[in-house]
Amino acid sequence: MNAIDLFPTLKTTRLLLRPFRAEDEAAFQDFAVKEDFWRFLPGPELDAELVHRFIEARLRDAEAPSGRDWVFAVEQREMQRAIGMVRLSIASNEHRQGNIGFSLDGRLRRQGYASEAVQAALRYGFATLGLHRITALADVENDRSHMVLTKLGFRREGRLKQNFFVRGQWRDCDLFALLRSEWPSEQEPETAIA
């Protein structure tokens, strides 16, 4: 299996989910340093240097993909510009378990981009990778992520108390899960893999 097989480009009606490119840094420097992008991410407040290091790490991932963890740049096809990211990881090959996370430019809220991007990654996880179950964690205050996950068929399975220590504070998360048999794939446009 070559690198392109391990790190595909997923196409939807309006988006590409693809490996990161060097030119994505300018777009991420524009929106990822804003609080509405990083507020619920378990890590430090993002600044220009951390965004630069994040992009460098993603470029290394694109050159030598692991085949277990994909951090896709989400590109709005019409603008030909990165607008966020989706991570899909295999947690267990034996049990066909995966997990997913996402964050997009807050200025594009309520346009369906997050749902479309996550649905493309779900299709790849279930249909191509053969995953049986995909989970997601969302901060208890992250109403937007809760809405996206619920719209896509995820159910909330429970609350993880003080699961992440984020910027000096313990944060609770809700655990969401979706089984392959519960996935409402027929409601979404087909995702092509390039």
PDB file of N, CA, C and O in Angstrom, residues 13 187 192:
ATOM      1  N   THR A  13     -19.812  17.366  -2.076  1.00  0.00           N
ATOM      2  CA  THR A  13     -20.381  18.380  -2.958  1.00  0.00           C
ATOM      3  C   THR A  13     -19.612  19.697  -2.872  1.00  0.00           C
ATOM      4  O   THR A  13     -19.288  20.305  -3.895  1.00  0.00           O
ATOM      5  N   GLN A 187     -28.724   9.424   3.801  1.00  0.00           N
ATOM      6  CA  GLN A 187     -29.237  10.797   3.864  1.00  0.00           C
ATOM      7  C   GLN A 187     -28.240  11.819   3.328  1.00  0.00           C
ATOM      8  O   GLN A 187     -28.576  12.974   3.159  1.00  0.00           O
ATOM      9  N   ALA A 192     -16.683  10.784  -2.765  1.00  0.00           N
ATOM     10  CA  ALA A 192     -15.733  10.142  -3.667  1.00  0.00           C
ATOM     11  C   ALA A 192     -14.355  10.161  -3.040  1.00  0.00           C
ATOM     12  O   ALA A 192     -14.011  11.082  -2.313  1.00  0.00           O
TER      13      ALA A 192
END
